[in-house]
mmCIF file of C-alpha atoms in Angstrom:
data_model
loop_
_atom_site.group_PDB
_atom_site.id
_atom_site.type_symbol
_atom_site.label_atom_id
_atom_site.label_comp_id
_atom_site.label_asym_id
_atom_site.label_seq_id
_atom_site.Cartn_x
_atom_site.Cartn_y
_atom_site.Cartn_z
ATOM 1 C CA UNK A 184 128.283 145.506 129.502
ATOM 2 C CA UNK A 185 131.928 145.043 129.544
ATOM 3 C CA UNK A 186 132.395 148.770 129.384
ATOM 4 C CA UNK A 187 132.306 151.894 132.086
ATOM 5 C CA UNK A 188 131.515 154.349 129.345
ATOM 6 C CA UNK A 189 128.681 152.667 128.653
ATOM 7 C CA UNK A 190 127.838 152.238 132.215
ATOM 8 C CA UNK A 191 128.279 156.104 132.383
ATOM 9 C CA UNK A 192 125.613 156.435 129.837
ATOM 10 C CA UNK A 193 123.340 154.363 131.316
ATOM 11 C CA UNK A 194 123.707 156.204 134.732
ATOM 12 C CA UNK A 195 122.537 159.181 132.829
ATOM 13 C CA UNK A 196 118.751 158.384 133.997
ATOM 14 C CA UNK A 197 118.006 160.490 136.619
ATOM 15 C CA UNK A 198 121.056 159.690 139.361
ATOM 16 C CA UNK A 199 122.100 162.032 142.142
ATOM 17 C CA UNK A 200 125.222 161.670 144.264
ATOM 18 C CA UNK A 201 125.162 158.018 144.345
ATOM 19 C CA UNK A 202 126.696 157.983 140.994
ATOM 20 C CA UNK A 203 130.209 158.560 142.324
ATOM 21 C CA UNK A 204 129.815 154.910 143.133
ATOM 22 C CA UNK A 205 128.454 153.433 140.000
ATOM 23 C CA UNK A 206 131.098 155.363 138.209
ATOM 24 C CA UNK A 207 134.176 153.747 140.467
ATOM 25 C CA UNK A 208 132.371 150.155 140.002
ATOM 26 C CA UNK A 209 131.774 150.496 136.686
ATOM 27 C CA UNK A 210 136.113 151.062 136.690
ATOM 28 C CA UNK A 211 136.707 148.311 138.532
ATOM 29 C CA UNK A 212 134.480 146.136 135.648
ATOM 30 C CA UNK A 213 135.967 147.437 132.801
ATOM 31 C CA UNK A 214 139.441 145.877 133.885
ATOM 32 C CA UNK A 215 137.795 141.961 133.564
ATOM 33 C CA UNK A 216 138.830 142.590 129.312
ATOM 34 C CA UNK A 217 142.329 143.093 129.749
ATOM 35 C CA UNK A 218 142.741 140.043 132.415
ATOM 36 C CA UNK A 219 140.810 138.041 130.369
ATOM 37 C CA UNK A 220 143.174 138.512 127.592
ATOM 38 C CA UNK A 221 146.575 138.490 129.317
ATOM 39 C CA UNK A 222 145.098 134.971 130.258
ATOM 40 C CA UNK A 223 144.745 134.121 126.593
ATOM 41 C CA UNK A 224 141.357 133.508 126.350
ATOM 42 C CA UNK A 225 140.581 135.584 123.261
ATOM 43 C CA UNK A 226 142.111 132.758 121.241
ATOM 44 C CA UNK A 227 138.645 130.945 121.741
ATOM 45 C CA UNK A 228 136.975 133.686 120.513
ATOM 46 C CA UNK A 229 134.951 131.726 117.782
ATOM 47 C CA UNK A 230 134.350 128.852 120.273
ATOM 48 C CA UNK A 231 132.302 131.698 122.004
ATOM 49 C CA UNK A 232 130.876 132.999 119.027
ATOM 50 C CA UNK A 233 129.509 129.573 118.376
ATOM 51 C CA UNK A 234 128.002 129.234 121.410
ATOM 52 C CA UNK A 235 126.394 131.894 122.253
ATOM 53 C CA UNK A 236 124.767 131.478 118.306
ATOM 54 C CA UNK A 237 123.096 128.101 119.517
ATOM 55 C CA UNK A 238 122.063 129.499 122.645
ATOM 56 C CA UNK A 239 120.359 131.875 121.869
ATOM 57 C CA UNK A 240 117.980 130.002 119.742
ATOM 58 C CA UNK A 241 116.468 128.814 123.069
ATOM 59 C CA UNK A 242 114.343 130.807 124.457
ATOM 60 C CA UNK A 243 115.589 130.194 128.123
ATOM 61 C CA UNK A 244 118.552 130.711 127.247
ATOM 62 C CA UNK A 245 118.551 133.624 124.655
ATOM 63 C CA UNK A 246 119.896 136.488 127.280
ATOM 64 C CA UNK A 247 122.859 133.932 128.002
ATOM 65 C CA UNK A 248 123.734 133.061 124.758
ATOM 66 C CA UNK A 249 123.080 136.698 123.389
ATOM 67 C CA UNK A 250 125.749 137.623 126.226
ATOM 68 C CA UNK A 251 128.639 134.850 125.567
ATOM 69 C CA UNK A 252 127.767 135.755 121.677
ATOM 70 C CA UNK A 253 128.764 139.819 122.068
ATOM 71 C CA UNK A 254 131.218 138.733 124.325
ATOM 72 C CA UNK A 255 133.613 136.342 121.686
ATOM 73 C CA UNK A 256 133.101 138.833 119.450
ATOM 74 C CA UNK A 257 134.818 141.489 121.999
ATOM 75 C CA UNK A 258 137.399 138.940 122.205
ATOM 76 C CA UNK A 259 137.656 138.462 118.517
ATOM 77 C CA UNK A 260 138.165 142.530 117.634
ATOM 78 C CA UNK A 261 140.874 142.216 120.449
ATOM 79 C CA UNK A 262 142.527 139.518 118.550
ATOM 80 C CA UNK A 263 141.935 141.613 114.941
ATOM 81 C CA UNK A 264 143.373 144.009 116.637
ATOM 82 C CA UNK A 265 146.420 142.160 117.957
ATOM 83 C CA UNK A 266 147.000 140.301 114.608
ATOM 84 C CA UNK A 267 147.314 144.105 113.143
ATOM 85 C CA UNK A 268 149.936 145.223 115.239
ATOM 86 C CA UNK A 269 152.314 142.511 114.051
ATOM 87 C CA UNK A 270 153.741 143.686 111.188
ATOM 88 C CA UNK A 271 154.189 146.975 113.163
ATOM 89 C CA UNK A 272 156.606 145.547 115.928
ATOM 90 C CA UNK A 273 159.235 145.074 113.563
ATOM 91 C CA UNK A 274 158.825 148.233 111.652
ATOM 92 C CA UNK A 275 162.228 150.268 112.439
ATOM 93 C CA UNK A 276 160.562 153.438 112.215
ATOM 94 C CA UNK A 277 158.132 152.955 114.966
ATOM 95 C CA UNK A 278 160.298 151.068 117.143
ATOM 96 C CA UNK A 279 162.060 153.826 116.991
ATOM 97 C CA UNK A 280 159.775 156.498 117.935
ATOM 98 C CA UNK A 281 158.268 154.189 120.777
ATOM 99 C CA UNK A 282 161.704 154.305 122.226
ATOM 100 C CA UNK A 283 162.617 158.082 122.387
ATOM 101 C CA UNK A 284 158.726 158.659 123.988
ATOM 102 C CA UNK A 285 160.216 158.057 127.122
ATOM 103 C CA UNK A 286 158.407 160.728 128.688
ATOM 104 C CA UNK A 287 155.407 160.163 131.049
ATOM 105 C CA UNK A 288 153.607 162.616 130.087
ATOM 106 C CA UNK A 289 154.060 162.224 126.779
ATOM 107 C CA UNK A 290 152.780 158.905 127.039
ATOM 108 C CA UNK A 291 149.874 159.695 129.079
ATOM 109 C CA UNK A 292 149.032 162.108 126.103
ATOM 110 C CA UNK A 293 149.613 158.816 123.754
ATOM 111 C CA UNK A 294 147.054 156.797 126.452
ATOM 112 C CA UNK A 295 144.360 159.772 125.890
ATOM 113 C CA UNK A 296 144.838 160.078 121.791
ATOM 114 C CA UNK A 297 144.348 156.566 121.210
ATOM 115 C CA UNK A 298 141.621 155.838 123.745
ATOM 116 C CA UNK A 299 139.504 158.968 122.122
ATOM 117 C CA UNK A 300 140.092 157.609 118.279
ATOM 118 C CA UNK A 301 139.142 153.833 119.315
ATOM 119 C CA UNK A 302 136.533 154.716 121.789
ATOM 120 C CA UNK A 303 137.831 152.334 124.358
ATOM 121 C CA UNK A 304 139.998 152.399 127.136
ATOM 122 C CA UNK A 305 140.207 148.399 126.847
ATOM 123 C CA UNK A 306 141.205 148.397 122.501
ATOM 124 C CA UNK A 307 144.627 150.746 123.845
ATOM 125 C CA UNK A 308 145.586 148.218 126.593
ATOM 126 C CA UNK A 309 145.008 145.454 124.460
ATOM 127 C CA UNK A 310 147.303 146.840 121.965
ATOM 128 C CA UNK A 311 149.697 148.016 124.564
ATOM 129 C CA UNK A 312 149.684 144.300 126.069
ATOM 130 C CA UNK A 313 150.927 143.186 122.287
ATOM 131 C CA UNK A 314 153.505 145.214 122.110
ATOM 132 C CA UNK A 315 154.654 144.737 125.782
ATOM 133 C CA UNK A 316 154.523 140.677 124.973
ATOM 134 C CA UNK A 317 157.458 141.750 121.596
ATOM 135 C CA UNK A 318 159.148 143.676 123.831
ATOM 136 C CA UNK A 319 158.553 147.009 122.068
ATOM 137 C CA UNK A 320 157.449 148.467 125.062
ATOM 138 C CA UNK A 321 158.955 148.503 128.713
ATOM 139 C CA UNK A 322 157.036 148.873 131.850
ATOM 140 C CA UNK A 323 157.054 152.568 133.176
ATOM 141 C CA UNK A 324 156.106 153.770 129.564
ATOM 142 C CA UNK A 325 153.137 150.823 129.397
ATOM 143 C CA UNK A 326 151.773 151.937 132.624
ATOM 144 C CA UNK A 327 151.254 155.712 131.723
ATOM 145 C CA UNK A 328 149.540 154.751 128.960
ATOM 146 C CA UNK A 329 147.504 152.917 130.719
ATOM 147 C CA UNK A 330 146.774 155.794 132.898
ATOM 148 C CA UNK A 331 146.009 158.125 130.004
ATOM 149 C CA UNK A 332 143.704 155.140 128.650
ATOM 150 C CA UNK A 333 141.856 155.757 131.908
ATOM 151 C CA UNK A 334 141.624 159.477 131.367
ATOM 152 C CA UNK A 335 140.945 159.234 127.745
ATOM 153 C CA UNK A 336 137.661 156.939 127.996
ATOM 154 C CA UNK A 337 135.922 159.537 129.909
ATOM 155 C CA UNK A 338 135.374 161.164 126.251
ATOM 156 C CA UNK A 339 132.509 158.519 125.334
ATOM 157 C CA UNK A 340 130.664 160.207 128.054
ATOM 158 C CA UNK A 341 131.517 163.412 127.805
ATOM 159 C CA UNK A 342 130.735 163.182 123.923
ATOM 160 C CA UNK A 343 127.378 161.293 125.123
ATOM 161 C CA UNK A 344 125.988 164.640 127.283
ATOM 162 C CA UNK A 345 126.169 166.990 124.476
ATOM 163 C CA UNK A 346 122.655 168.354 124.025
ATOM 164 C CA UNK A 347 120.920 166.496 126.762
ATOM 165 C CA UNK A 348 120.466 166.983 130.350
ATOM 166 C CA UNK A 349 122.676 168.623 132.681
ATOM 167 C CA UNK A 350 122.627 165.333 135.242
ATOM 168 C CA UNK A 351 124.208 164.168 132.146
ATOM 169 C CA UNK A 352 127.068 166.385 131.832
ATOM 170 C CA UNK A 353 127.521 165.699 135.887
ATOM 171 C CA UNK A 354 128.358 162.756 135.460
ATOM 172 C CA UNK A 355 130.470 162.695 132.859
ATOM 173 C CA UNK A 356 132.200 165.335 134.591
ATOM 174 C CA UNK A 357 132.386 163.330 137.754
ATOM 175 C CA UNK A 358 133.851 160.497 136.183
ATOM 176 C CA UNK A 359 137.053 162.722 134.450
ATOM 177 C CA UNK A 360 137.496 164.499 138.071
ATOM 178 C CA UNK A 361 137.364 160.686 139.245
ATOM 179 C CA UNK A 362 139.904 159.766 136.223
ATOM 180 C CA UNK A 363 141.929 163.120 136.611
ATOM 181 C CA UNK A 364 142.570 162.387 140.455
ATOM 182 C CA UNK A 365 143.245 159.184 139.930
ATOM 183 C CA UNK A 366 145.939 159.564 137.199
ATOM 184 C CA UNK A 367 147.759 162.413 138.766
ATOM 185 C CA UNK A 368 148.082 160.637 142.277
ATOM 186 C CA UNK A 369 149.849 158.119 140.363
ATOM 187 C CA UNK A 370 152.155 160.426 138.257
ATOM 188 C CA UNK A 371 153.042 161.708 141.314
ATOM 189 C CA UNK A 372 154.009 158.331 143.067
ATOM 190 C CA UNK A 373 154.671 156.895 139.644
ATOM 191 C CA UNK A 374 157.964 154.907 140.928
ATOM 192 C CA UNK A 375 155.945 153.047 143.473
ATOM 193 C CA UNK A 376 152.896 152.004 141.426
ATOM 194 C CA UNK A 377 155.318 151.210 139.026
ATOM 195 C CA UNK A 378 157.089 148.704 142.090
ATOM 196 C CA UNK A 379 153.800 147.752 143.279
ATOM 197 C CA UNK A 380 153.075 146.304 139.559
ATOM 198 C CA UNK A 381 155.937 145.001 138.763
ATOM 199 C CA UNK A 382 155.892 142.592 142.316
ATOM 200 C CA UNK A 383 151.914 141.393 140.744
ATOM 201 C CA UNK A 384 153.200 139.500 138.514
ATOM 202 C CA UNK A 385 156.628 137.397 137.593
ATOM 203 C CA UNK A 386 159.838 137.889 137.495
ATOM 204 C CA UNK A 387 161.874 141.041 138.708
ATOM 205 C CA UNK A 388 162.670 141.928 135.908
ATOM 206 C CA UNK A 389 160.477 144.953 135.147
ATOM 207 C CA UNK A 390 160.550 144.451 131.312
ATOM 208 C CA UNK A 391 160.519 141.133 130.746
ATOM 209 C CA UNK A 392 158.163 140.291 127.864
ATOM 210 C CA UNK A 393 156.319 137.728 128.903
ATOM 211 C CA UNK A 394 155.270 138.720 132.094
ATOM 212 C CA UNK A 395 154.573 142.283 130.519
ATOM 213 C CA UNK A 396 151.331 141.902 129.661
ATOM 214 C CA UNK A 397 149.940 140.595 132.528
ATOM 215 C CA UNK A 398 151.316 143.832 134.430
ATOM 216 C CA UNK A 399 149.753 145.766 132.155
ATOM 217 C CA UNK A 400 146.477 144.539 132.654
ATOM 218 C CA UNK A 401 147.762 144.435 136.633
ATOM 219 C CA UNK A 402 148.261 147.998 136.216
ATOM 220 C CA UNK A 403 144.857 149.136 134.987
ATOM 221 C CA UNK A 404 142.922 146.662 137.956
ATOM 222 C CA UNK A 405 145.231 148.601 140.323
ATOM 223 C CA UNK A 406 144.621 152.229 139.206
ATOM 224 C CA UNK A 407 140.858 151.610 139.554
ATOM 225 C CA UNK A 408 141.031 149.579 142.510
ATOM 226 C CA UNK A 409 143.335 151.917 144.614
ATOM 227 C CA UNK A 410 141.161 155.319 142.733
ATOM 228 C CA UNK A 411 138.340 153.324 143.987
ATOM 229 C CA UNK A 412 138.871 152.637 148.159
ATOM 230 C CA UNK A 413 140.786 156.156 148.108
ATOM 231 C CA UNK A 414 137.672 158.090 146.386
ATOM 232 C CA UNK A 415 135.243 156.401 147.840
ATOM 233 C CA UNK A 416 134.367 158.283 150.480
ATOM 234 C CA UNK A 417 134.891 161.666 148.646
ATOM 235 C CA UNK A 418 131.747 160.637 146.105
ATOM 236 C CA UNK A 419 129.606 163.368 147.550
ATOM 237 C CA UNK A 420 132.241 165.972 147.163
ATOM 238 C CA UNK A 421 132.833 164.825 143.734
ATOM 239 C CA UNK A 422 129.220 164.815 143.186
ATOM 240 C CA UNK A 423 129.059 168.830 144.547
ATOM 241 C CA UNK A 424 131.966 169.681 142.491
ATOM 242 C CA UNK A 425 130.780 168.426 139.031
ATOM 243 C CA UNK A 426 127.190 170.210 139.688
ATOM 244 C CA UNK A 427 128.638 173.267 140.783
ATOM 245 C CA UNK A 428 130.703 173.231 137.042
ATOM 246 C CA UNK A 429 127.587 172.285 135.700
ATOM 247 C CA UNK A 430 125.723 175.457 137.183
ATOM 248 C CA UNK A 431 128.717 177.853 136.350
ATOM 249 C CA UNK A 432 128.347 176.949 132.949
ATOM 250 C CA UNK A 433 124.540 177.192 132.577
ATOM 251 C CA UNK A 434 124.693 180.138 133.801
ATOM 252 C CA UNK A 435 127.428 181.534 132.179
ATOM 253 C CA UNK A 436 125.201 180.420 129.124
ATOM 254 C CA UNK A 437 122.050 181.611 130.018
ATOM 255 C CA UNK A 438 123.466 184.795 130.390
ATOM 256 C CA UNK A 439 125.512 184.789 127.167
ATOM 257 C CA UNK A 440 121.561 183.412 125.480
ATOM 258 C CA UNK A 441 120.387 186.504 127.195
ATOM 259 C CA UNK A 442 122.517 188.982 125.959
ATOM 260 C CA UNK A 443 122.369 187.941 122.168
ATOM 261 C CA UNK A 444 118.306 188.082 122.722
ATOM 262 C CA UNK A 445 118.619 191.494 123.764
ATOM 263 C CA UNK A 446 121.058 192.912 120.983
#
């Protein structure tokens, strides 16, 4: 589905622990977008489009085609998107602003905003990657956006569970202690990840344009790689800690329900 949040509300069927799992999996997935695109394959988005059309008009083939169909027009919203940050690289006023947010938390913040307006975590980085690729942007400010993009998609979710079940709410909550754990390990190492993605790909020169973007996709496969073998075998914990919020707050609820009843 070429998207964790959706994966998260899929989960949402009746799972028990073992979602700790399916949530770090469905991580790992959603980083195949950005590759794709710092490989340039988005510019054949229509080729896709086109196939996927006459493929699906066979019946054997209608799932396939149905799938390469949604996915060139994933890759043709990332070029849309692209395209409409042009005119904004050379606009003095932003350039501007991108360079005195040169704090990482700030730009985690950034990461989160725009990740909850676009509803996905893949729409920042693919914005992020065109600005990296003008040179707008400069490593160590790219890759806490990216973390914040991580944070910030556990809103779909989160958004998803109001008014239904309360496995719902667990695992949405599972997947931001998953995100939040995740993204402050990596503040708090954020010189070494920020080494460890710069060596993925190119030259040594941290900034250098056009190996940017393919470190900022790097950067996002890393974070839920590395969040994934390190939380892997805390999933149960996780699991306990999400339904023990989830119980606190029913009951603080029930109890609230309770008292309005009586008055």
């Amino acid at each position: 589905v070429r998207s964790s949040a959706a994966s998260d509300v899929y989960k949402r069927q009746g799972i028990n622990a073992e979602y700790g799992g399916v949530i770090l999996g469905s991580g790992i997935g959603s980083t195949l977008m950005p590759q794709l695109a710092a490989l340039n394959v988005t510019k054949y988005c229509l080729g896709f489009v086109v196939l996927g059309f006459l493929l699906s008009y066979k019946q054997s083939y209608c799932h396939i085609g149905m799938t390469i169909f949604s996915l060139g027009l994933t890759f043709f919203g990332m070029e849309v998107m692209a395209d409409a940050m042009k005119p904004v690289q050379s606009y003095e006023p932003f350039i501007e602003f991108v360079a005195s947010a040169s704090s990482p938390i700030y730009c985690v913040l950034v990461g989160i905003v725009v990740t909850v307006v676009t509803n996905s975590s893949s729409a920042t980085i693919a914005i992020l990657m065109t600005l990296g690729g003008s040179g707008v942007v400069r490593l160590r400010e790219s890759v806490c956006v990216v973390i914040g993009a991580n944070i910030g998609t556990c809103s779909t979710a989160l958004f998803a569970s109001v008014g239904r079940s309360s496995e719902s709410l667990k695992v949405a909550l599972a997947q931001l202690i998953i995100k939040l754990i995740g993204g402050i390990g990596c503040m708090f190492v954020l010189e070494g990840f920020c080494f460890l993605v710069m060596r993925s790909s190119g030259t040594t020169d941290p900034d250098d344009p056009i190996d940017l973007p393919h470190r900022i996709a790097n950067s996002h496969t890393i974070f839920n790689v590395v969040s994934a073998v390190l939380l892997l075998p805390l999933c149960s914990q996780i699991a306990g800690l999400s339904s023990l919020l989830v119980s606190r707050s029913s009951f603080h609820l029930d109890s609230t329900e309770s008292k309005t009843e009586k008055v």
